[in-house]
Amino acid sequence: MDPFLLEALLNGVLLGGVFALPALGLNLVFGVVDVVWLCYAELVMIGMYAVWFLYTQAGWPLALACAACLPIVAGLGLALHWLVVRPLLTAPPINQVLATGGVLFVLQGAATLVFKTDFRSLGVDMPPMELGDVFISGTKLIAFCAALVGAACLWAFLKFTYVGTAIRAIARDREVMPLMGVDPKRIYLIASGVGGTLAGLAACLLVVQLDVHPFVGLSFGPITFMICVMGGLGNMLGGFIAAFMMGLIISIGGFYGSTELSYVIAFGFFILMMFIRPQGLFAR
Amino acid sequence: MSRPLPFAIALAALATIPLFGPPDYVLHLLITATLTAIAGTGWAMMGRFGLVSFGHGAFFGAGAYTMALLWNHLGVSPWLGIPAGIIVAVLAGVMLGWPCFRLRVVGHYFALVTLAAGEIVRLLVTAMREETGGSLGMTPNRVPLDHGFWAMQFSKAGFWWLVLGCWVLALAVWWLLDRSMSSKALAAIAEDEDAAASIGIRVTREKLKVTVLSVALAALAGALTAQYRMYLSPESVSGLGISLQIVFGAIAGGMYAPLGPTIGAVLTIGLDESLRVFFGTELTGAAPFFYGILLVMFMLFLPRGIAGLLERKLR
């Protein structure tokens, strides 16, 4: 096999792992609260700025900066739910989506006001690893492993804790669960907090690979939505597989053609999937 | 539109503005606001029936790029290029809309499919670097001013009349749609698709009709905007950013009243300019920041927009 193609394949898998995390967070919020956070990628962007600021400006160690990033973004997620989504829970879906679209503008504007439009980079890079003929970027590999660990933690939380069970139950039937003594408002808030935490984790993984600027969210936001929907609501495994598929499409498309065309194929694939399997790739 | 006489008088007053020799800047603002109003009016035609599109930037861009490419590469006049752009956009809209409506992709899912379509157009334009100049954008070839008519390159006054005419056209389309059975059918569909289908409303056909009208207006606005600015780039005429801007104007003004999107356009352009005047170009983030806050506020407290508020006051 052509080592360059193999490298593209591996990079696709690594890219998929990084896409998976924000898609899972979005999936959780969409599945539980039934509201699309159009500004999800912008929450990640704020997290990236937080890590960048704490690490390069405040001089914190990188690990500490990343650890601080999680509660910051989780707090943003809670605030978003409390201030914007909660009053609109009974409003038509259009109004909910547009309100979170407004938050997208607010976050982009705020980032531009505070940090200007310059591209900021952490300036950390790890030496590439060599596997036979194939080189893999060390940062990408670490980000991938962290994404897997994050997803595993989420899975364990949803599977084995009481609150996690309640979250899954609410996602399945939001009419019956309140009768069983679960307070949906509280569950919504918790899900938003967890969704925010995942955005924070995604920010830590992305900031080592991408330069951060106020519009960076637009570069991976749309693809995150598509993965989230393609995987199927509430289906974590489906989300992961969808993320890998998208990662592979983009990476291999980029190998044979250009980056833009590979994204065109990925988005086209999404539209096609919406027509064929609107409930997600692995819906029963 | 329900009272033709005041409307005609107001229109005549607007048309005479250039005769008083206003500063170029005032005309520039009026033209920009009216162009935004045309796109917003087109968007609101779908939006008010629950067909929320985040991909109108795609059609805006398709109109603009078709026109500009025909002019620069084949020398086809924008007078023909704009209808061609509208046809391209409508074809794209039908290609996207038909399977969506047929397979009942609705609500959030419809919004996400249109979002993907908008991104596809932006990426395709960027990828076709040879022809479109990629992300650097392109400028339509200029001609000497006395040959400007064929090339649709006029003074600001000429553009104002052209744009005003298109705006009246957009309102007329809205008015005709509102009086037709289609608008009743669409209202029923928006309320409950199954129930509408069960009483014999052809859901797919009615949705396609309004999509064609809406997309055509977006393409018209896109082509005129590019022609007026004499510059177009993937980011400035297509993609999620411009789609959300179109949506914002329509929502803020109110998407349920014919003049709502126009009010919204005046508000957005006014806000944009006053922020620029007061804060200067230093604070480039201020405009989106305030837009966003206003958009959230509108959704929380005034989901029918300013026009909705006025209607309630008048009643």
Coordinates of N, CA and C in Angstrom, one line a residue, chain A residues 30 34-36 38 83-85 87-88 91 93-110 112-113 116-117 218-219 222-223 225-226 229 233 258-261 263-264 267-268 270-271 274-276 278-279, chain B residues 43 47 49-52 54 95-96 99-100 103-105 107-109 111-113 115-117 119-120 122-124 126-127 129 240-241 244-245 247-248 251 255-256 282-286 288-293 295-296 299-300 303:
Chain A
F30 N -28.6 18.1 22.3 CA -29.7 18.0 21.3 C -30.6 16.9 21.7
D34 N -33.3 18.8 23.5 CA -34.0 19.0 22.2 C -33.9 20.4 21.6
V35 N -32.7 21.0 21.8 CA -32.4 22.3 21.3 C -31.0 22.2 20.6
V36 N -30.9 22.7 19.4 CA -29.6 22.7 18.7 C -28.9 24.0 19.2
L38 N -26.6 26.2 18.1 CA -25.9 26.6 16.9 C -24.5 27.2 17.2
L83 N -29.8 31.3 30.7 CA -30.2 32.6 30.2 C -31.0 32.6 28.9
V84 N -30.6 31.6 28.0 CA -31.2 31.7 26.6 C -32.1 30.5 26.3
V85 N -31.7 29.3 26.6 CA -32.5 28.2 26.2 C -33.7 27.9 27.1
P87 N -35.7 29.9 28.9 CA -36.9 30.7 28.7 C -37.6 30.3 27.4
L88 N -36.9 29.6 26.5 CA -37.4 29.3 25.2 C -37.8 27.8 25.0
A91 N -40.9 27.4 23.2 CA -41.0 28.2 22.0 C -40.8 27.3 20.8
P93 N -39.1 25.6 17.6 CA -37.7 25.2 17.4 C -37.0 26.3 16.6
I94 N -37.6 27.0 15.7 CA -37.0 28.1 14.9 C -36.4 29.1 15.9
N95 N -37.3 29.5 16.8 CA -36.8 30.6 17.7 C -35.7 30.2 18.6
Q96 N -35.7 28.9 19.0 CA -34.6 28.4 19.8 C -33.3 28.4 19.0
V97 N -33.3 27.9 17.8 CA -32.1 27.9 16.9 C -31.6 29.3 16.7
L98 N -32.5 30.2 16.4 CA -32.1 31.5 16.1 C -31.5 32.2 17.3
A99 N -32.0 31.9 18.5 CA -31.5 32.6 19.7 C -30.1 32.1 19.9
T100 N -29.8 30.8 19.7 CA -28.4 30.3 19.9 C -27.6 30.8 18.8
G101 N -28.2 31.0 17.6 CA -27.4 31.7 16.5 C -27.0 33.1 16.9
G102 N -27.9 33.8 17.7 CA -27.5 35.1 18.2 C -26.3 35.0 19.1
V103 N -26.3 33.9 20.0 CA -25.2 33.8 20.9 C -23.9 33.5 20.1
L104 N -24.0 32.9 18.9 CA -22.9 32.7 18.1 C -22.2 34.0 17.7
F105 N -23.1 35.0 17.3 CA -22.6 36.3 17.0 C -22.0 37.0 18.2
V106 N -22.6 36.8 19.4 CA -22.1 37.5 20.6 C -20.7 36.9 20.9
L107 N -20.6 35.6 20.8 CA -19.3 35.1 21.2 C -18.2 35.5 20.2
Q108 N -18.5 35.4 18.9 CA -17.6 35.8 17.9 C -17.2 37.3 18.1
G109 N -18.2 38.1 18.3 CA -18.0 39.6 18.5 C -17.1 39.8 19.7
A110 N -17.4 39.1 20.8 CA -16.7 39.3 22.0 C -15.2 38.9 21.9
T112 N -13.6 38.9 19.1 CA -12.9 39.9 18.2 C -12.6 41.1 19.0
L113 N -13.5 41.6 19.9 CA -13.3 42.8 20.7 C -12.1 42.6 21.6
K116 N -8.9 40.6 19.2 CA -8.6 41.1 17.8 C -8.7 39.9 16.8
T117 N -8.5 40.1 15.5 CA -8.7 39.0 14.6 C -7.4 38.2 14.3
L218 N -16.3 28.5 12.7 CA -17.0 28.3 11.4 C -16.3 27.2 10.6
S219 N -15.0 26.9 11.0 CA -14.3 25.9 10.2 C -14.6 24.5 10.6
P222 N -19.9 23.5 11.3 CA -20.8 22.8 10.5 C -20.6 21.3 10.4
I223 N -19.4 20.9 10.3 CA -19.1 19.4 10.2 C -19.5 18.7 11.5
F225 N -22.1 19.6 13.5 CA -23.5 19.4 13.4 C -23.9 18.2 12.6
M226 N -23.2 18.1 11.5 CA -23.6 17.0 10.6 C -23.3 15.6 11.2
V229 N -25.9 14.7 13.8 CA -27.1 14.3 13.3 C -27.0 12.9 12.6
L233 N -29.5 10.6 17.2 CA -29.5 11.3 18.5 C -29.5 10.2 19.6
S258 N -8.5 18.4 -3.5 CA -8.1 19.5 -2.6 C -9.0 19.5 -1.4
T259 N -8.6 20.2 -0.3 CA -9.3 20.2 0.9 C -10.7 20.7 0.7
E260 N -10.9 21.7 -0.1 CA -12.3 22.2 -0.3 C -13.2 21.1 -0.8
L261 N -12.6 20.4 -1.9 CA -13.5 19.4 -2.5 C -13.8 18.3 -1.5
Y263 N -14.3 18.6 1.6 CA -15.4 19.0 2.5 C -16.7 19.0 1.7
V264 N -16.6 19.4 0.4 CA -17.8 19.4 -0.4 C -18.4 18.0 -0.4
F267 N -20.0 17.2 3.0 CA -21.3 17.8 3.2 C -22.3 17.2 2.2
G268 N -21.9 16.9 1.0 CA -22.8 16.2 0.1 C -23.3 14.9 0.6
F270 N -23.5 14.1 3.7 CA -24.4 14.4 4.8 C -25.8 14.6 4.2
I271 N -25.9 15.4 3.2 CA -27.2 15.7 2.6 C -27.9 14.5 2.1
M274 N -29.2 12.4 4.9 CA -30.4 13.0 5.5 C -31.6 12.5 4.7
F275 N -31.4 12.3 3.4 CA -32.5 11.9 2.5 C -32.7 10.4 2.7
I276 N -31.7 9.6 2.9 CA -31.8 8.2 2.9 C -32.1 7.7 4.3
P278 N -32.8 9.7 7.6 CA -32.9 10.9 8.3 C -32.8 10.7 9.9
Q279 N -33.1 9.5 10.3 CA -33.0 9.3 11.8 C -31.6 9.0 12.2
Chain B
W43 N -36.1 35.5 2.2 CA -35.9 34.5 3.2 C -37.2 34.4 4.0
G47 N -39.4 31.5 5.7 CA -39.2 31.4 7.2 C -40.5 31.5 7.9
F49 N -43.3 30.3 7.2 CA -44.0 29.1 7.1 C -43.2 27.9 7.7
G50 N -42.3 28.3 8.6 CA -41.5 27.3 9.3 C -40.4 26.6 8.5
L51 N -40.2 27.1 7.3 CA -39.1 26.5 6.5 C -37.8 27.4 6.7
V52 N -37.1 27.1 7.8 CA -36.0 27.9 8.2 C -34.8 27.4 7.4
F54 N -30.8 27.9 6.6 CA -29.6 28.6 6.9 C -28.6 28.5 5.7
M95 N -33.3 21.4 -6.7 CA -32.6 20.1 -6.5 C -32.4 19.8 -5.0
L96 N -32.3 20.8 -4.2 CA -32.2 20.6 -2.8 C -33.6 20.4 -2.1
P99 N -36.1 16.8 -2.9 CA -35.9 15.6 -2.0 C -36.2 15.9 -0.6
C100 N -35.9 17.1 -0.1 CA -36.1 17.5 1.3 C -37.6 17.4 1.6
L103 N -39.1 13.8 1.0 CA -38.7 12.8 2.1 C -38.9 13.4 3.5
R104 N -39.6 14.5 3.5 CA -40.0 15.1 4.8 C -38.9 15.4 5.7
V105 N -37.9 16.1 5.2 CA -36.8 16.6 6.1 C -37.3 17.9 6.6
G107 N -37.9 20.9 10.0 CA -37.5 21.5 11.3 C -36.0 21.6 11.4
H108 N -35.4 21.1 12.5 CA -33.9 21.2 12.7 C -33.2 20.6 11.5
Y109 N -33.7 19.5 11.1 CA -33.0 18.7 10.0 C -33.0 19.5 8.7
A111 N -33.0 22.8 8.5 CA -32.1 23.8 8.7 C -30.7 23.4 8.5
L112 N -30.4 22.1 9.0 CA -29.0 21.6 8.9 C -28.6 21.2 7.5
V113 N -29.6 20.7 6.7 CA -29.4 20.4 5.3 C -29.1 21.6 4.5
L115 N -27.9 24.4 5.7 CA -26.6 24.8 6.2 C -25.5 24.2 5.4
A116 N -25.6 22.8 5.3 CA -24.6 22.1 4.5 C -24.5 22.6 3.1
A117 N -25.7 22.8 2.5 CA -25.7 23.3 1.1 C -25.0 24.6 1.0
E119 N -22.6 25.8 2.8 CA -21.2 25.6 2.9 C -20.6 25.0 1.6
I120 N -21.4 24.1 1.0 CA -20.9 23.5 -0.3 C -20.7 24.6 -1.3
R122 N -20.1 27.7 -0.9 CA -18.9 28.5 -0.5 C -17.6 27.8 -0.8
L123 N -17.6 26.5 -0.5 CA -16.3 25.7 -0.8 C -16.1 25.5 -2.2
L124 N -17.2 25.3 -3.0 CA -17.0 25.2 -4.5 C -16.4 26.4 -5.1
T126 N -14.6 28.6 -3.6 CA -13.2 28.7 -3.2 C -12.4 27.8 -4.0
A127 N -12.9 26.6 -4.3 CA -12.1 25.6 -4.9 C -11.9 25.9 -6.4
R129 N -10.6 28.2 -8.0 CA -9.7 29.3 -8.0 C -9.5 30.0 -9.3
L240 N -22.1 30.4 5.8 CA -23.0 30.5 7.0 C -23.1 32.0 7.5
G241 N -22.0 32.7 7.4 CA -22.1 34.1 7.9 C -23.1 34.9 7.2
L244 N -26.7 33.8 8.0 CA -27.2 34.2 9.3 C -27.6 35.7 9.3
Q245 N -26.8 36.5 8.5 CA -27.1 37.9 8.4 C -28.4 38.2 7.8
V247 N -30.9 36.1 7.8 CA -31.9 35.7 8.7 C -32.1 36.8 9.8
F248 N -31.0 37.4 10.3 CA -31.1 38.3 11.3 C -32.0 39.5 11.0
I251 N -35.7 38.5 10.9 CA -36.2 38.2 12.2 C -36.4 39.5 13.0
M255 N -40.9 38.6 10.5 CA -41.0 37.9 9.2 C -42.4 37.7 8.8
Y256 N -43.4 38.1 9.7 CA -44.8 37.8 9.3 C -45.5 39.0 8.6
E282 N -11.7 50.5 15.0 CA -10.9 49.8 16.0 C -11.7 48.6 16.5
L283 N -13.0 48.8 16.9 CA -13.7 47.8 17.5 C -14.5 47.0 16.5
T284 N -13.9 46.2 15.7 CA -14.6 45.5 14.6 C -15.6 44.5 15.2
G285 N -15.3 44.0 16.4 CA -16.2 43.0 16.9 C -17.5 43.5 17.5
A286 N -17.6 44.9 17.6 CA -18.8 45.4 18.3 C -20.0 45.1 17.6
P288 N -21.1 42.6 15.4 CA -21.7 41.2 15.6 C -22.1 41.0 17.0
F289 N -21.3 41.6 18.0 CA -21.7 41.5 19.4 C -23.1 42.0 19.7
F290 N -23.3 43.2 19.2 CA -24.6 43.8 19.5 C -25.7 43.1 18.7
Y291 N -25.4 42.7 17.4 CA -26.4 42.0 16.6 C -26.9 40.8 17.4
G292 N -25.9 40.0 17.9 CA -26.2 38.8 18.6 C -27.1 39.0 19.8
I293 N -26.7 40.1 20.6 CA -27.5 40.4 21.8 C -28.9 40.7 21.4
L295 N -30.5 39.8 18.6 CA -31.1 38.6 18.1 C -31.7 37.8 19.2
V296 N -30.9 37.6 20.3 CA -31.3 36.8 21.4 C -32.5 37.6 22.1
M299 N -35.7 37.1 20.2 CA -36.2 35.8 20.3 C -36.9 35.6 21.7
L300 N -36.3 36.2 22.7 CA -36.8 36.1 24.0 C -38.1 36.9 24.3
P303 N -40.6 37.8 19.6 CA -40.3 36.9 18.5 C -41.0 37.2 17.1

